[in-house]
Amino acid sequence: MLNVLLHSNELANSEYRPNHPFKPARAGLLLELLNRYALLDHENQKIVESVSLNEELLYLFHTKKYIDILKRAESGEFTVDMLQAGLGTTDNPVFPSMFRLALLASGATYEGAMLLLGNTTRVAFNPIGGFHHAGKDHAEGFCYINDIAVTIADLVRRGQRVACIDIDAHHGNGVQDAFFDTNQVLNISLHESGKTLYPGSGFETEIGEGEGTGYTVNIPFRAETDDEVYLFAFEALVPPLIKAFNPDIIFTVIGGDAHKDDPLAHLNLTSNAYKHIVTVINQIAPKIMAVGAGGYNIHRAVSLWTLAWAVFCGLEPVDRHAGLIGGMMYGPETNAGSLEDPPYAIDGLNKDRCFDDAKKVVRFIQDHVFPIHGIIG
Ligand SMILES: [Zn+2]
């Protein structure tokens, strides 16, 4: 079975605006790092060129009115409804090729998912995908088109059971809204609490509505949460839920912004937790569609994705540059030559508070969501 990396040079060379924290250039750096660690030249691996999303698919989630606004904004028009649709802000600037690039990034995610249906591909990874904040009628949080919502909606239409596991530091609010009232998708988001981080939602009490009750699962963490606390909640909740739901495909949003060095979020994860989570997902998923999402310490995000790709492919990264260069190419010199962090833990009152919060969340979900899935908590 193949492991496919979706890539587009055009996308990797694009940018929202100079100084905007979302950097598509991470995709080019990822290729360099994957080559450096000998993670791209195995026979079950393939790089596939991204293709644009067919516009018709947008309407599986987005409104026609919003898509029209996106197109008009890209063409240079300015109208008040663009502001109402979240465009022209610091987070979501209007820039040349905005809509076209969003279609290309989303198209790669969709393409990856379609490859999974062909039964020759087990894992597809689109590093420049995962726009989980985009709403049906507006842009927000650096996201214009919700590639996750569109792609999962199409997979469901094709009779697939899809579970989404989102480990980006931010709550996947757009994806939550898309599937809040359906039991066709199990949507699990692990993130920093909305009390301290955008978008301010994703509390454990948000569990879906109507038929969808119990199929939205939010696992918020207190700011400063470290590997140990995070893994406690992950292990207690995610594998049992996935096992009970029994998906055909796990769609996973592997943002790197929960890392302790991320400048936008306040969690304290290291590569050790990240690698463990990805390993568990790899073990419990029949097939995986992975998207890169956030990660604003670029060196860290790209290192984490490299580790994830190695796990998906069952490979150990081997540094081809070890001993050859002084380690100035990637990040601080002390970190070069290794993708992995030393162990890191918080302690004292801070740790107790993080653990107490996590225990409350775990208990709430075991009490209110597990019974819906027939899981003995
Ligand atoms: Zn994020």
Coordinates of N, CA, C and O and ligand atoms in Angstrom, one line a residue, residues 132-133 168-170 255 257 293-296, ligand 1:
H132 N -9.3 24.3 9.3 CA -10.5 23.9 10.2 C -11.3 25.0 10.8 O -12.3 24.8 11.4
H133 N -10.9 26.3 10.6 CA -11.6 27.4 11.1 C -12.6 28.0 10.1 O -13.5 28.7 10.5
D168 N -4.4 19.9 16.3 CA -3.9 21.3 16.3 C -4.2 22.0 17.6 O -5.2 21.6 18.2
A169 N -3.4 22.9 18.0 CA -3.6 23.6 19.3 C -5.0 24.4 19.4 O -5.5 24.6 20.5
H170 N -5.5 24.7 18.2 CA -6.8 25.5 18.2 C -8.0 24.6 18.0 O -7.9 23.6 17.2
G255 N -1.7 19.6 13.2 CA -1.0 20.9 13.4 C 0.1 20.8 14.4 O 0.0 20.0 15.4
D257 N 1.2 23.3 16.3 CA 1.2 24.5 17.2 C 0.9 24.1 18.7 O 0.9 25.0 19.5
A293 N -2.2 21.7 8.8 CA -2.9 22.8 9.6 C -1.8 23.7 10.2 O -0.9 24.1 9.5
G294 N -2.0 24.1 11.5 CA -1.1 25.1 12.1 C 0.3 24.7 12.5 O 0.7 23.5 12.3
G295 N 1.0 25.6 13.0 CA 2.4 25.4 13.4 C 3.2 26.6 13.0 O 3.6 26.7 11.8
Y296 N 3.5 27.5 14.0 CA 4.0 28.8 13.6 C 5.4 29.0 14.0 O 6.0 30.0 13.8
Ligands
ZN1 ZN -3.8 26.0 15.2

